[in-house]
Structures are given as C-alpha cells and as structure tokens.
PDB file of C-alpha atoms and ligand atoms in Angstrom:
ATOM      1  CA  MET A   1      48.349   0.143  -1.271  1.00  0.00           C
ATOM      2  CA  ALA A   2      46.639   0.155   2.102  1.00  0.00           C
ATOM      3  CA  SER A   3      45.456   2.568   4.759  1.00  0.00           C
ATOM      4  CA  ILE A   4      47.465   3.183   7.930  1.00  0.00           C
ATOM      5  CA  THR A   5      45.626   3.779  11.205  1.00  0.00           C
ATOM      6  CA  LEU A   6      47.179   5.029  14.429  1.00  0.00           C
ATOM      7  CA  ASN A   7      44.866   4.611  17.423  1.00  0.00           C
ATOM      8  CA  ASN A   8      45.983   6.413  20.579  1.00  0.00           C
ATOM      9  CA  ILE A   9      49.661   5.648  19.983  1.00  0.00           C
ATOM     10  CA  HIS A  10      52.118   6.318  22.811  1.00  0.00           C
ATOM     11  CA  LYS A  11      55.876   6.022  23.112  1.00  0.00           C
ATOM     12  CA  THR A  12      57.706   6.157  26.418  1.00  0.00           C
ATOM     13  CA  TYR A  13      61.454   5.561  26.120  1.00  0.00           C
ATOM     14  CA  ASP A  14      63.402   3.431  28.619  1.00  0.00           C
ATOM     15  CA  ASP A  15      64.588   6.551  30.426  1.00  0.00           C
ATOM     16  CA  GLY A  16      60.925   7.456  31.080  1.00  0.00           C
ATOM     17  CA  PHE A  17      60.689  10.177  28.419  1.00  0.00           C
ATOM     18  CA  HIS A  18      57.150  10.334  26.995  1.00  0.00           C
ATOM     19  CA  ALA A  19      57.960  11.173  23.362  1.00  0.00           C
ATOM     20  CA  VAL A  20      54.601  10.432  21.668  1.00  0.00           C
ATOM     21  CA  LYS A  21      51.352  11.096  23.508  1.00  0.00           C
ATOM     22  CA  GLY A  22      48.140   9.547  22.256  1.00  0.00           C
ATOM     23  CA  VAL A  23      48.353  10.147  18.522  1.00  0.00           C
ATOM     24  CA  ASP A  24      45.193   9.367  16.517  1.00  0.00           C
ATOM     25  CA  LEU A  25      45.616   9.537  12.761  1.00  0.00           C
ATOM     26  CA  GLU A  26      44.095   7.687   9.834  1.00  0.00           C
ATOM     27  CA  ILE A  27      45.857   7.820   6.499  1.00  0.00           C
ATOM     28  CA  ALA A  28      43.464   6.650   3.816  1.00  0.00           C
ATOM     29  CA  ASP A  29      44.474   4.274   1.063  1.00  0.00           C
ATOM     30  CA  GLY A  30      46.311   6.429  -1.475  1.00  0.00           C
ATOM     31  CA  GLU A  31      46.500   9.480   0.773  1.00  0.00           C
ATOM     32  CA  PHE A  32      49.695  11.538   1.168  1.00  0.00           C
ATOM     33  CA  VAL A  33      50.008  12.902   4.707  1.00  0.00           C
ATOM     34  CA  ILE A  34      52.774  15.321   5.653  1.00  0.00           C
ATOM     35  CA  LEU A  35      54.046  15.242   9.234  1.00  0.00           C
ATOM     36  CA  VAL A  36      55.557  18.515  10.421  1.00  0.00           C
ATOM     37  CA  GLY A  37      56.714  19.952  13.739  1.00  0.00           C
ATOM     38  CA  PRO A  38      59.758  21.358  15.503  1.00  0.00           C
ATOM     39  CA  SER A  39      62.895  19.318  16.077  1.00  0.00           C
ATOM     40  CA  GLY A  40      62.428  16.866  18.938  1.00  0.00           C
ATOM     41  CA  CYS A  41      58.590  16.797  18.719  1.00  0.00           C
ATOM     42  CA  GLY A  42      58.544  13.053  18.002  1.00  0.00           C
ATOM     43  CA  LYS A  43      58.333  12.779  14.196  1.00  0.00           C
ATOM     44  CA  SER A  44      61.124  10.202  13.828  1.00  0.00           C
ATOM     45  CA  THR A  45      59.845   8.268  16.812  1.00  0.00           C
ATOM     46  CA  LEU A  46      56.412   8.062  15.202  1.00  0.00           C
ATOM     47  CA  LEU A  47      57.787   6.935  11.809  1.00  0.00           C
ATOM     48  CA  ARG A  48      60.062   4.374  13.448  1.00  0.00           C
ATOM     49  CA  MET A  49      57.088   2.913  15.337  1.00  0.00           C
ATOM     50  CA  VAL A  50      55.058   2.663  12.133  1.00  0.00           C
ATOM     51  CA  VAL A  51      57.865   0.910  10.261  1.00  0.00           C
ATOM     52  CA  GLY A  52      58.636  -1.314  13.262  1.00  0.00           C
ATOM     53  CA  LEU A  53      62.095  -0.095  14.269  1.00  0.00           C
ATOM     54  CA  GLU A  54      60.798   1.101  17.635  1.00  0.00           C
ATOM     55  CA  ASP A  55      58.346  -0.656  19.971  1.00  0.00           C
ATOM     56  CA  ILE A  56      54.936   0.912  20.494  1.00  0.00           C
ATOM     57  CA  THR A  57      54.366   1.505  24.211  1.00  0.00           C
ATOM     58  CA  ASP A  58      50.579   1.729  23.958  1.00  0.00           C
ATOM     59  CA  GLY A  59      47.833   1.997  21.344  1.00  0.00           C
ATOM     60  CA  ASP A  60      47.064   0.155  18.110  1.00  0.00           C
ATOM     61  CA  LEU A  61      48.729   0.383  14.733  1.00  0.00           C
ATOM     62  CA  LEU A  62      46.805  -0.992  11.747  1.00  0.00           C
ATOM     63  CA  ILE A  63      47.911  -1.476   8.160  1.00  0.00           C
ATOM     64  CA  GLY A  64      44.697  -1.991   6.264  1.00  0.00           C
ATOM     65  CA  GLU A  65      42.604  -4.044   8.685  1.00  0.00           C
ATOM     66  CA  ARG A  66      45.578  -5.840  10.215  1.00  0.00           C
ATOM     67  CA  ARG A  67      46.952  -4.916  13.659  1.00  0.00           C
ATOM     68  CA  VAL A  68      50.728  -4.905  13.326  1.00  0.00           C
ATOM     69  CA  ASN A  69      52.073  -3.734  16.724  1.00  0.00           C
ATOM     70  CA  GLU A  70      54.054  -6.949  17.192  1.00  0.00           C
ATOM     71  CA  VAL A  71      54.731  -7.683  13.510  1.00  0.00           C
ATOM     72  CA  ALA A  72      58.415  -7.624  12.452  1.00  0.00           C
ATOM     73  CA  PRO A  73      59.490  -4.756  10.149  1.00  0.00           C
ATOM     74  CA  LYS A  74      60.089  -7.051   7.172  1.00  0.00           C
ATOM     75  CA  ASP A  75      56.540  -8.428   7.449  1.00  0.00           C
ATOM     76  CA  ARG A  76      54.839  -5.011   7.555  1.00  0.00           C
ATOM     77  CA  ASN A  77      55.414  -4.443   3.853  1.00  0.00           C
ATOM     78  CA  LEU A  78      56.209  -0.750   4.156  1.00  0.00           C
ATOM     79  CA  ALA A  79      58.907   1.067   2.209  1.00  0.00           C
ATOM     80  CA  MET A  80      61.053   3.636   3.978  1.00  0.00           C
ATOM     81  CA  VAL A  81      62.720   6.326   1.846  1.00  0.00           C
ATOM     82  CA  PHE A  82      65.627   8.171   3.494  1.00  0.00           C
ATOM     83  CA  GLN A  83      67.794  11.106   2.479  1.00  0.00           C
ATOM     84  CA  ASN A  84      70.477   8.968   0.880  1.00  0.00           C
ATOM     85  CA  TYR A  85      68.241   6.337  -0.782  1.00  0.00           C
ATOM     86  CA  ALA A  86      70.743   3.556   0.054  1.00  0.00           C
ATOM     87  CA  LEU A  87      71.236   2.498  -3.579  1.00  0.00           C
ATOM     88  CA  TYR A  88      74.019   0.050  -4.386  1.00  0.00           C
ATOM     89  CA  PRO A  89      76.629   2.070  -6.318  1.00  0.00           C
ATOM     90  CA  HIS A  90      78.216  -0.956  -8.028  1.00  0.00           C
ATOM     91  CA  LEU A  91      74.889  -2.312  -9.329  1.00  0.00           C
ATOM     92  CA  THR A  92      73.005  -1.064 -12.399  1.00  0.00           C
ATOM     93  CA  VAL A  93      69.613   0.586 -12.119  1.00  0.00           C
ATOM     94  CA  PHE A  94      68.041  -2.705 -13.245  1.00  0.00           C
ATOM     95  CA  GLU A  95      69.839  -4.679 -10.523  1.00  0.00           C
ATOM     96  CA  ASN A  96      69.076  -2.057  -7.879  1.00  0.00           C
ATOM     97  CA  ILE A  97      65.356  -2.295  -8.640  1.00  0.00           C
ATOM     98  CA  ALA A  98      65.450  -6.100  -8.910  1.00  0.00           C
ATOM     99  CA  PHE A  99      67.333  -6.433  -5.621  1.00  0.00           C
ATOM    100  CA  PRO A 100      64.375  -6.964  -3.254  1.00  0.00           C
ATOM    101  CA  LEU A 101      62.901  -9.518  -5.659  1.00  0.00           C
ATOM    102  CA  ARG A 102      66.110 -11.548  -5.666  1.00  0.00           C
ATOM    103  CA  LEU A 103      66.362 -11.209  -1.902  1.00  0.00           C
ATOM    104  CA  ASN A 104      62.880 -12.628  -1.391  1.00  0.00           C
ATOM    105  CA  LYS A 105      63.609 -16.358  -1.675  1.00  0.00           C
ATOM    106  CA  ASP A 106      60.023 -17.237  -0.679  1.00  0.00           C
ATOM    107  CA  ALA A 107      58.605 -15.754  -3.874  1.00  0.00           C
ATOM    108  CA  LYS A 108      60.915 -17.897  -6.067  1.00  0.00           C
ATOM    109  CA  LEU A 109      60.493 -15.647  -9.103  1.00  0.00           C
ATOM    110  CA  SER A 110      61.938 -16.715 -12.430  1.00  0.00           C
ATOM    111  CA  GLU A 111      64.340 -14.400 -14.270  1.00  0.00           C
ATOM    112  CA  ASP A 112      61.549 -13.595 -16.747  1.00  0.00           C
ATOM    113  CA  GLN A 113      59.151 -12.656 -13.966  1.00  0.00           C
ATOM    114  CA  ILE A 114      61.804 -10.427 -12.408  1.00  0.00           C
ATOM    115  CA  LYS A 115      62.455  -8.764 -15.769  1.00  0.00           C
ATOM    116  CA  ALA A 116      58.735  -8.152 -16.287  1.00  0.00           C
ATOM    117  CA  LYS A 117      58.302  -6.571 -12.849  1.00  0.00           C
ATOM    118  CA  VAL A 118      61.346  -4.332 -13.236  1.00  0.00           C
ATOM    119  CA  ALA A 119      60.205  -3.333 -16.731  1.00  0.00           C
ATOM    120  CA  GLU A 120      56.764  -2.370 -15.458  1.00  0.00           C
ATOM    121  CA  ALA A 121      58.120  -0.294 -12.561  1.00  0.00           C
ATOM    122  CA  SER A 122      60.722   1.432 -14.715  1.00  0.00           C
ATOM    123  CA  ARG A 123      58.101   2.321 -17.339  1.00  0.00           C
ATOM    124  CA  MET A 124      55.950   3.837 -14.634  1.00  0.00           C
ATOM    125  CA  LEU A 125      58.868   5.883 -13.339  1.00  0.00           C
ATOM    126  CA  GLU A 126      60.295   6.693 -16.777  1.00  0.00           C
ATOM    127  CA  LEU A 127      63.551   4.934 -16.046  1.00  0.00           C
ATOM    128  CA  ASP A 128      63.408   2.551 -19.052  1.00  0.00           C
ATOM    129  CA  ASP A 129      66.265   4.333 -20.807  1.00  0.00           C
ATOM    130  CA  HIS A 130      68.567   4.173 -17.795  1.00  0.00           C
ATOM    131  CA  LEU A 131      68.413   0.538 -16.732  1.00  0.00           C
ATOM    132  CA  ASP A 132      72.065  -0.185 -17.592  1.00  0.00           C
ATOM    133  CA  ARG A 133      73.484   2.853 -15.816  1.00  0.00           C
ATOM    134  CA  LYS A 134      74.973   2.984 -12.326  1.00  0.00           C
ATOM    135  CA  PRO A 135      73.521   5.300  -9.641  1.00  0.00           C
ATOM    136  CA  GLY A 136      76.628   7.517  -9.729  1.00  0.00           C
ATOM    137  CA  ASN A 137      75.732   8.562 -13.280  1.00  0.00           C
ATOM    138  CA  LEU A 138      72.167   9.563 -12.495  1.00  0.00           C
ATOM    139  CA  SER A 139      70.619  12.841 -11.404  1.00  0.00           C
ATOM    140  CA  GLY A 140      69.286  13.152  -7.869  1.00  0.00           C
ATOM    141  CA  GLY A 141      65.741  12.890  -9.157  1.00  0.00           C
ATOM    142  CA  GLN A 142      66.527   9.735 -11.104  1.00  0.00           C
ATOM    143  CA  ARG A 143      68.187   8.209  -8.048  1.00  0.00           C
ATOM    144  CA  GLN A 144      65.093   8.969  -6.031  1.00  0.00           C
ATOM    145  CA  ARG A 145      63.003   7.203  -8.671  1.00  0.00           C
ATOM    146  CA  VAL A 146      65.238   4.129  -8.521  1.00  0.00           C
ATOM    147  CA  ALA A 147      64.642   4.010  -4.768  1.00  0.00           C
ATOM    148  CA  MET A 148      60.914   4.284  -5.417  1.00  0.00           C
ATOM    149  CA  GLY A 149      61.148   1.586  -8.079  1.00  0.00           C
ATOM    150  CA  ARG A 150      62.597  -0.769  -5.529  1.00  0.00           C
ATOM    151  CA  ALA A 151      59.645  -0.150  -3.266  1.00  0.00           C
ATOM    152  CA  ILE A 152      57.184  -0.521  -6.147  1.00  0.00           C
ATOM    153  CA  VAL A 153      58.432  -3.954  -7.287  1.00  0.00           C
ATOM    154  CA  ARG A 154      58.051  -5.100  -3.700  1.00  0.00           C
ATOM    155  CA  GLU A 155      54.454  -3.931  -3.898  1.00  0.00           C
ATOM    156  CA  ALA A 156      54.789  -2.071  -0.629  1.00  0.00           C
ATOM    157  CA  ASP A 157      51.512  -1.112   1.032  1.00  0.00           C
ATOM    158  CA  ALA A 158      52.752   2.372   1.884  1.00  0.00           C
ATOM    159  CA  PHE A 159      55.767   4.668   1.759  1.00  0.00           C
ATOM    160  CA  LEU A 160      57.376   6.399   4.719  1.00  0.00           C
ATOM    161  CA  PHE A 161      59.595   9.351   3.848  1.00  0.00           C
ATOM    162  CA  ASP A 162      62.008  10.724   6.448  1.00  0.00           C
ATOM    163  CA  GLU A 163      63.078  14.162   5.196  1.00  0.00           C
ATOM    164  CA  PRO A 164      64.184  12.706   1.866  1.00  0.00           C
ATOM    165  CA  LEU A 165      65.153  16.075   0.356  1.00  0.00           C
ATOM    166  CA  SER A 166      66.703  17.855   3.328  1.00  0.00           C
ATOM    167  CA  ASN A 167      70.343  17.543   2.247  1.00  0.00           C
ATOM    168  CA  LEU A 168      69.847  18.783  -1.305  1.00  0.00           C
ATOM    169  CA  ASP A 169      70.441  22.253  -2.711  1.00  0.00           C
ATOM    170  CA  ALA A 170      67.400  24.403  -3.435  1.00  0.00           C
ATOM    171  CA  LYS A 171      67.324  23.737  -7.191  1.00  0.00           C
ATOM    172  CA  LEU A 172      67.464  19.953  -6.921  1.00  0.00           C
ATOM    173  CA  ARG A 173      64.995  20.027  -4.048  1.00  0.00           C
ATOM    174  CA  GLY A 174      62.535  21.855  -6.296  1.00  0.00           C
ATOM    175  CA  GLN A 175      62.980  19.309  -9.084  1.00  0.00           C
ATOM    176  CA  MET A 176      62.568  16.350  -6.767  1.00  0.00           C
ATOM    177  CA  ARG A 177      59.539  17.895  -5.122  1.00  0.00           C
ATOM    178  CA  ALA A 178      57.929  18.127  -8.547  1.00  0.00           C
ATOM    179  CA  GLU A 179      58.891  14.511  -9.282  1.00  0.00           C
ATOM    180  CA  ILE A 180      57.385  13.243  -6.053  1.00  0.00           C
ATOM    181  CA  ALA A 181      54.203  15.233  -6.662  1.00  0.00           C
ATOM    182  CA  GLN A 182      53.924  13.763 -10.165  1.00  0.00           C
ATOM    183  CA  MET A 183      54.577  10.238  -8.935  1.00  0.00           C
ATOM    184  CA  GLN A 184      51.948  10.677  -6.254  1.00  0.00           C
ATOM    185  CA  ARG A 185      49.387  11.811  -8.849  1.00  0.00           C
ATOM    186  CA  ARG A 186      50.229   8.863 -11.078  1.00  0.00           C
ATOM    187  CA  LEU A 187      50.495   6.089  -8.495  1.00  0.00           C
ATOM    188  CA  GLY A 188      48.329   7.308  -5.617  1.00  0.00           C
ATOM    189  CA  ILE A 189      50.717   6.012  -2.979  1.00  0.00           C
ATOM    190  CA  THR A 190      49.744   5.928   0.694  1.00  0.00           C
ATOM    191  CA  SER A 191      52.448   7.975   2.390  1.00  0.00           C
ATOM    192  CA  ILE A 192      53.627   9.563   5.594  1.00  0.00           C
ATOM    193  CA  TYR A 193      56.183  12.206   4.702  1.00  0.00           C
ATOM    194  CA  VAL A 194      58.210  13.947   7.414  1.00  0.00           C
ATOM    195  CA  THR A 195      59.604  17.358   6.525  1.00  0.00           C
ATOM    196  CA  HIS A 196      60.750  20.700   7.938  1.00  0.00           C
ATOM    197  CA  ASP A 197      60.091  22.381   4.622  1.00  0.00           C
ATOM    198  CA  GLN A 198      56.994  24.604   4.350  1.00  0.00           C
ATOM    199  CA  THR A 199      56.870  24.359   0.565  1.00  0.00           C
ATOM    200  CA  GLU A 200      56.972  20.566   0.613  1.00  0.00           C
ATOM    201  CA  ALA A 201      54.231  20.540   3.237  1.00  0.00           C
ATOM    202  CA  MET A 202      52.015  22.898   1.265  1.00  0.00           C
ATOM    203  CA  THR A 203      52.527  21.373  -2.192  1.00  0.00           C
ATOM    204  CA  LEU A 204      52.814  17.623  -1.622  1.00  0.00           C
ATOM    205  CA  GLY A 205      50.292  16.799   1.049  1.00  0.00           C
ATOM    206  CA  ASP A 206      46.636  15.870   0.836  1.00  0.00           C
ATOM    207  CA  ARG A 207      46.689  16.697   4.540  1.00  0.00           C
ATOM    208  CA  VAL A 208      49.253  18.126   6.937  1.00  0.00           C
ATOM    209  CA  ALA A 209      49.548  16.765  10.488  1.00  0.00           C
ATOM    210  CA  VAL A 210      51.201  19.097  12.984  1.00  0.00           C
ATOM    211  CA  LEU A 211      53.001  17.435  15.891  1.00  0.00           C
ATOM    212  CA  LYS A 212      54.151  19.364  18.964  1.00  0.00           C
ATOM    213  CA  LYS A 213      55.781  17.861  22.060  1.00  0.00           C
ATOM    214  CA  GLY A 214      54.493  14.429  21.090  1.00  0.00           C
ATOM    215  CA  GLU A 215      50.880  15.500  20.563  1.00  0.00           C
ATOM    216  CA  LEU A 216      48.981  16.065  17.335  1.00  0.00           C
ATOM    217  CA  GLN A 217      47.966  19.728  17.327  1.00  0.00           C
ATOM    218  CA  GLN A 218      46.087  19.829  14.062  1.00  0.00           C
ATOM    219  CA  VAL A 219      45.357  17.810  10.941  1.00  0.00           C
ATOM    220  CA  ALA A 220      44.160  19.848   7.977  1.00  0.00           C
ATOM    221  CA  SER A 221      44.484  20.255   4.225  1.00  0.00           C
ATOM    222  CA  PRO A 222      47.229  22.654   3.076  1.00  0.00           C
ATOM    223  CA  ARG A 223      44.521  25.068   1.936  1.00  0.00           C
ATOM    224  CA  GLU A 224      42.837  25.084   5.357  1.00  0.00           C
ATOM    225  CA  LEU A 225      46.205  25.677   7.053  1.00  0.00           C
ATOM    226  CA  TYR A 226      47.058  28.456   4.626  1.00  0.00           C
ATOM    227  CA  GLU A 227      43.741  30.228   5.010  1.00  0.00           C
ATOM    228  CA  GLN A 228      43.547  30.081   8.772  1.00  0.00           C
ATOM    229  CA  PRO A 229      44.133  33.443  10.534  1.00  0.00           C
TER     230      PRO A 229
HETATM  231  P1  ADP B   1      61.971  14.607  15.802  1.00  0.00           P
HETATM  232  O1  ADP B   1      62.110  13.517  14.796  1.00  0.00           O
HETATM  233  O2  ADP B   1      60.659  15.321  15.733  1.00  0.00           O
HETATM  234  O3  ADP B   1      63.123  15.551  15.807  1.00  0.00           O
HETATM  235  P2  ADP B   1      62.433  12.478  17.701  1.00  0.00           P
HETATM  236  O4  ADP B   1      61.333  11.507  17.471  1.00  0.00           O
HETATM  237  O5  ADP B   1      63.765  12.160  17.151  1.00  0.00           O
HETATM  238  O6  ADP B   1      61.945  13.926  17.240  1.00  0.00           O
HETATM  239  O7  ADP B   1      62.592  12.690  19.259  1.00  0.00           O
HETATM  240  C1  ADP B   1      61.480  13.011  20.094  1.00  0.00           C
HETATM  241  C2  ADP B   1      61.958  13.149  21.527  1.00  0.00           C
HETATM  242  O8  ADP B   1      62.295  11.855  22.025  1.00  0.00           O
HETATM  243  C3  ADP B   1      63.213  14.001  21.670  1.00  0.00           C
HETATM  244  O9  ADP B   1      63.070  14.744  22.871  1.00  0.00           O
HETATM  245  C4  ADP B   1      64.334  12.983  21.781  1.00  0.00           C
HETATM  246  O10 ADP B   1      65.409  13.473  22.521  1.00  0.00           O
HETATM  247  C5  ADP B   1      63.638  11.837  22.483  1.00  0.00           C
HETATM  248  N1  ADP B   1      64.250  10.543  22.151  1.00  0.00           N
HETATM  249  C6  ADP B   1      64.467  10.037  20.906  1.00  0.00           C
HETATM  250  N2  ADP B   1      65.016   8.829  20.966  1.00  0.00           N
HETATM  251  C7  ADP B   1      65.147   8.564  22.295  1.00  0.00           C
HETATM  252  C8  ADP B   1      65.668   7.440  23.020  1.00  0.00           C
HETATM  253  N3  ADP B   1      66.145   6.371  22.393  1.00  0.00           N
HETATM  254  N4  ADP B   1      65.633   7.497  24.364  1.00  0.00           N
HETATM  255  C9  ADP B   1      65.119   8.589  24.997  1.00  0.00           C
HETATM  256  N5  ADP B   1      64.625   9.662  24.366  1.00  0.00           N
HETATM  257  C10 ADP B   1      64.645   9.654  23.045  1.00  0.00           C
HETATM  258  P1  ADP B   2      66.684  12.272  14.660  1.00  0.00           P
HETATM  259  O1  ADP B   2      66.011  13.431  15.355  1.00  0.00           O
HETATM  260  O2  ADP B   2      67.005  12.559  13.227  1.00  0.00           O
HETATM  261  O3  ADP B   2      65.976  10.974  14.878  1.00  0.00           O
HETATM  262  P2  ADP B   2      68.674  12.284  16.741  1.00  0.00           P
HETATM  263  O4  ADP B   2      70.056  12.834  16.569  1.00  0.00           O
HETATM  264  O5  ADP B   2      67.667  12.986  17.581  1.00  0.00           O
HETATM  265  O6  ADP B   2      68.141  12.051  15.280  1.00  0.00           O
HETATM  266  O7  ADP B   2      68.793  10.779  17.298  1.00  0.00           O
HETATM  267  C1  ADP B   2      69.750   9.897  16.840  1.00  0.00           C
HETATM  268  C2  ADP B   2      69.668   8.627  17.679  1.00  0.00           C
HETATM  269  O8  ADP B   2      69.826   8.931  19.071  1.00  0.00           O
HETATM  270  C3  ADP B   2      68.325   7.930  17.549  1.00  0.00           C
HETATM  271  O9  ADP B   2      68.539   6.531  17.452  1.00  0.00           O
HETATM  272  C4  ADP B   2      67.584   8.264  18.816  1.00  0.00           C
HETATM  273  O10 ADP B   2      66.741   7.185  19.221  1.00  0.00           O
HETATM  274  C5  ADP B   2      68.708   8.472  19.815  1.00  0.00           C
HETATM  275  N1  ADP B   2      68.340   9.490  20.792  1.00  0.00           N
HETATM  276  C6  ADP B   2      67.865  10.730  20.537  1.00  0.00           C
HETATM  277  N2  ADP B   2      67.599  11.385  21.678  1.00  0.00           N
HETATM  278  C7  ADP B   2      67.925  10.539  22.684  1.00  0.00           C
HETATM  279  C8  ADP B   2      67.862  10.639  24.101  1.00  0.00           C
HETATM  280  N3  ADP B   2      67.401  11.735  24.722  1.00  0.00           N
HETATM  281  N4  ADP B   2      68.283   9.581  24.810  1.00  0.00           N
HETATM  282  C9  ADP B   2      68.722   8.492  24.209  1.00  0.00           C
HETATM  283  N5  ADP B   2      68.802   8.336  22.879  1.00  0.00           N
HETATM  284  C10 ADP B   2      68.409   9.350  22.120  1.00  0.00           C
END
C-alpha cells in the first residue's frame, strides 16, 4: 500500500466549468478516507482524476513519493471498486481473481505462482471454499470480496470505491458494510471511498472529507464530526 497526496488539485472541464477547486488532502498509507458531499459537488471528478480517467487541470497528485499526473491509469496501480464489481459471470471465482495476473504478460507468472497468489488472497478474504463457484451463485458480500481479491493479487497501492453499496437493499448493505470494515481492519488498505450514506461515512472512515461545490469544507474523524455542534 501507499499514501495518496492531492496538492492544490483543480479541474476545469472543456466547457469552462470549474468542478474541483484547490483540493489539498493527504491519505496516509493504510488510511481509509470517506469522501462525502451533495450530488454534483465533484466527488466523481476527483476520483476519476486520482485513477487517471480524467486529466488534472492543475496541482500535483502523488502516489507514495511519485508524481503521477501524466501517468496512464494502468501504470498507477490503483484498484477501482464500482457498484457492480464487473466480475466475469462465466468464470469461476478462482479465474476471476487470477484474471489480472494472466492479463499481465510482463510478469510472466507460472501457473504455480498464479495458484499461490490466488490461494493467499482467497485465504485472506475467506473465499477458499468458493473458488470453483461462479459469481451468480455467490452472495453480494462474497462477490464484493472476489472483486477485492482481484485487486489484492495485483498488489494495488490503494483502493478507490465509488458508491459500491448504493444499489443494494438495506440488509445487504449492512452486511457488506461490516465486511468492508473487517477487511479494512485486517488488511489496512489505503482507500478513498465515495458515499452518500451517513452510516457508511461514520462507521468505515478513519477520516471523513466533506466536499461542497468543488471545495473541501472539512476533514475530520467521524467522532469529531459527530460531536461538533
Ligand atoms: P458528484 O460525483 O459529486 O455528483 P461530479 O464530479 O460528477 O459530482 O460532477 C461535478 C460537477 O462537474 C457537476 O456540476 C457536473 O455537472 C460537472 N461535470 C461533470 N463532468 C463534466 C464534464 N465532462 N463536462 C462538464 N462538466 C462536468
Ligand atoms: P456521476 O455523477 O455518477 O459521475 P453523471 O450522470 O453526473 O454521473 O455523469 C455521467 C457522465 O456525464 C460523466 O462521464 C460526466 O463526465 C458527464 N457529465 C456530467 N455532467 C456533465 C456536464 N455538465 N457536461 C458534460 N458532461 C457531463
């Protein structure tokens, strides 16, 4: 894992709209930061700049010590987790987790090395008993863990979550929230997690960053936010 540092980050879209205005934020190695704010405040824009899907207009973005403003998304080594996890329905859990390893021709891993990496990740995520199943036969929480497993075998430096639970019913959302919290305690993953959900913000985050009209209003621990008048 690595830290992520945003130094005075700006985004102005082609139509002149200034969507992100001078955001300063340092996410420590292993820290879980929640990004909240009303619809249209710039959360997706910010995440897309960090992952490299959107150009940064001004400012510096660092992963660890490395400035990555002009680095291609695939070379930033970040894992993005979306609402629908993008698992391959026709592949087993094992093959879904192994997928990025097979895709990475540069690494030239042997089948034994791939097996060892998948075994390690699935032990960590308690998926060992499900490696031969297809995603359609898994619970939502298990599917989420497969998506995480894929990021873990890649040894991603950080995770970016874009409202991963927003389409789920309340019961499943509660279960998955608990799973993510547990995984965070176990793995200490550096994360930026975008959500609308108060409970997620208050229970998952080491710190909560509040964005409004493209500006960071406040960065505080959940406890500090809760106790403020
Ligand atoms: P959020 O994720 O917080 O809902 P977004 O980052 O999606 O906010 O959008 C922030 C603002 O930037 C919104 O006003 C949105 O309309 C605007 N915006 C997003 N994408 C573009 C674009 N490609 N061109 C111009 N404006 C955009
Ligand atoms: P989200 O808020 O979840 O990012 P949106 O529906 O706001 O989703 O945006 C969907 C797509 O439309 C994005 O690719 C975004 O860049 C683009 N978009 C959003 N607002 C604008 C805008 N005002 N002008 C041009 N493109 C926009």
